[in-house]
């Protein structure tokens, strides 16, 4: 979970023998675009994306599948920047790490 923390990323590469000056980090944004509704977008992840499929399976085993689904739907709706009825657009910030040889 700390791959987005520059100091932690640099420490990992340095510990693996990469000189600190060969590691650079840049914050960027990737925008997820989906032509369907936020609910349809979540269904794609639920049905085809391994980590989400596993989360649903674990939640179902604990009797919390409906709770997980409600939380994920709320999260997608909260971050959807598309105008109502115009699909789903979710900007996601990430840390781009480059390691020079």
GROMACS .gro file of C-alpha atoms in nm:
model
  101
    1UNK     CA    1   0.000   0.000   0.000
    2UNK     CA    2   0.298   0.234   0.033
    3UNK     CA    3   0.410   0.218  -0.330
    4UNK     CA    4   0.266   0.570  -0.364
    5UNK     CA    5   0.497   0.711  -0.095
    6UNK     CA    6   0.815   0.836  -0.265
    7UNK     CA    7   1.041   0.779   0.034
    8UNK     CA    8   0.927   0.417   0.071
    9UNK     CA    9   0.973   0.348  -0.300
   10UNK     CA   10   1.325   0.492  -0.298
   11UNK     CA   11   1.413   0.289   0.014
   12UNK     CA   12   1.300  -0.033  -0.154
   13UNK     CA   13   1.513   0.023  -0.462
   14UNK     CA   14   1.815   0.135  -0.260
   15UNK     CA   15   1.780  -0.179  -0.045
   16UNK     CA   16   1.785  -0.381  -0.369
   17UNK     CA   17   2.113  -0.218  -0.473
   18UNK     CA   18   1.987   0.062  -0.697
   19UNK     CA   19   2.161   0.395  -0.633
   20UNK     CA   20   1.917   0.656  -0.499
   21UNK     CA   21   2.009   0.897  -0.779
   22UNK     CA   22   1.883   0.639  -1.031
   23UNK     CA   23   1.530   0.644  -0.888
   24UNK     CA   24   1.294   0.924  -0.986
   25UNK     CA   25   0.929   0.974  -0.904
   26UNK     CA   26   0.661   1.182  -1.070
   27UNK     CA   27   0.298   1.225  -0.972
   28UNK     CA   28   0.054   1.169  -1.258
   29UNK     CA   29  -0.313   1.108  -1.322
   30UNK     CA   30  -0.471   0.828  -1.523
   31UNK     CA   31  -0.834   0.881  -1.616
   32UNK     CA   32  -1.054   0.574  -1.635
   33UNK     CA   33  -1.320   0.620  -1.904
   34UNK     CA   34  -1.618   0.386  -1.936
   35UNK     CA   35  -1.919   0.441  -2.164
   36UNK     CA   36  -2.169   0.290  -1.918
   37UNK     CA   37  -2.308   0.392  -1.583
   38UNK     CA   38  -2.102   0.372  -1.264
   39UNK     CA   39  -2.298   0.057  -1.169
   40UNK     CA   40  -2.211  -0.104  -1.502
   41UNK     CA   41  -1.848  -0.006  -1.452
   42UNK     CA   42  -1.843  -0.173  -1.112
   43UNK     CA   43  -2.003  -0.485  -1.264
   44UNK     CA   44  -1.710  -0.507  -1.511
   45UNK     CA   45  -1.463  -0.505  -1.223
   46UNK     CA   46  -1.672  -0.747  -1.019
   47UNK     CA   47  -1.696  -0.994  -1.306
   48UNK     CA   48  -1.355  -0.965  -1.474
   49UNK     CA   49  -1.090  -0.806  -1.250
   50UNK     CA   50  -0.919  -1.061  -1.025
   51UNK     CA   51  -0.860  -0.848  -0.713
   52UNK     CA   52  -1.220  -0.724  -0.716
   53UNK     CA   53  -1.351  -1.075  -0.778
   54UNK     CA   54  -1.146  -1.195  -0.479
   55UNK     CA   55  -1.276  -0.913  -0.260
   56UNK     CA   56  -1.634  -1.005  -0.344
   57UNK     CA   57  -1.566  -1.375  -0.276
   58UNK     CA   58  -1.411  -1.294   0.063
   59UNK     CA   59  -1.696  -1.060   0.151
   60UNK     CA   60  -1.952  -1.322   0.050
   61UNK     CA   61  -1.782  -1.578   0.272
   62UNK     CA   62  -1.824  -1.337   0.565
   63UNK     CA   63  -2.182  -1.247   0.473
   64UNK     CA   64  -2.075  -0.891   0.384
   65UNK     CA   65  -2.107  -0.892   0.004
   66UNK     CA   66  -2.393  -0.641   0.001
   67UNK     CA   67  -2.197  -0.410   0.230
   68UNK     CA   68  -1.889  -0.425   0.006
   69UNK     CA   69  -2.101  -0.363  -0.303
   70UNK     CA   70  -2.268  -0.059  -0.146
   71UNK     CA   71  -1.931   0.084  -0.039
   72UNK     CA   72  -1.777   0.036  -0.384
   73UNK     CA   73  -2.080   0.185  -0.558
   74UNK     CA   74  -2.065   0.488  -0.329
   75UNK     CA   75  -1.692   0.525  -0.395
   76UNK     CA   76  -1.733   0.509  -0.774
   77UNK     CA   77  -2.023   0.755  -0.768
   78UNK     CA   78  -1.828   0.991  -0.543
   79UNK     CA   79  -1.529   1.003  -0.779
   80UNK     CA   80  -1.718   0.996  -1.109
   81UNK     CA   81  -1.662   1.330  -1.282
   82UNK     CA   82  -1.874   1.259  -1.591
   83UNK     CA   83  -2.194   1.454  -1.638
   84UNK     CA   84  -2.503   1.254  -1.541
   85UNK     CA   85  -2.593   1.010  -1.816
   86UNK     CA   86  -2.260   1.049  -1.997
   87UNK     CA   87  -2.078   0.739  -1.878
   88UNK     CA   88  -1.819   0.707  -1.608
   89UNK     CA   89  -1.499   0.910  -1.578
   90UNK     CA   90  -1.272   0.859  -1.280
   91UNK     CA   91  -0.938   1.038  -1.253
   92UNK     CA   92  -0.690   0.837  -1.047
   93UNK     CA   93  -0.364   0.979  -0.917
   94UNK     CA   94  -0.058   0.754  -0.911
   95UNK     CA   95   0.315   0.768  -0.862
   96UNK     CA   96   0.517   0.699  -1.177
   97UNK     CA   97   0.854   0.551  -1.076
   98UNK     CA   98   1.146   0.542  -1.317
   99UNK     CA   99   1.463   0.349  -1.243
  100UNK     CA  100   1.762   0.427  -1.464
  101UNK     CA  101   2.012   0.156  -1.541
   0.00000   0.00000   0.00000
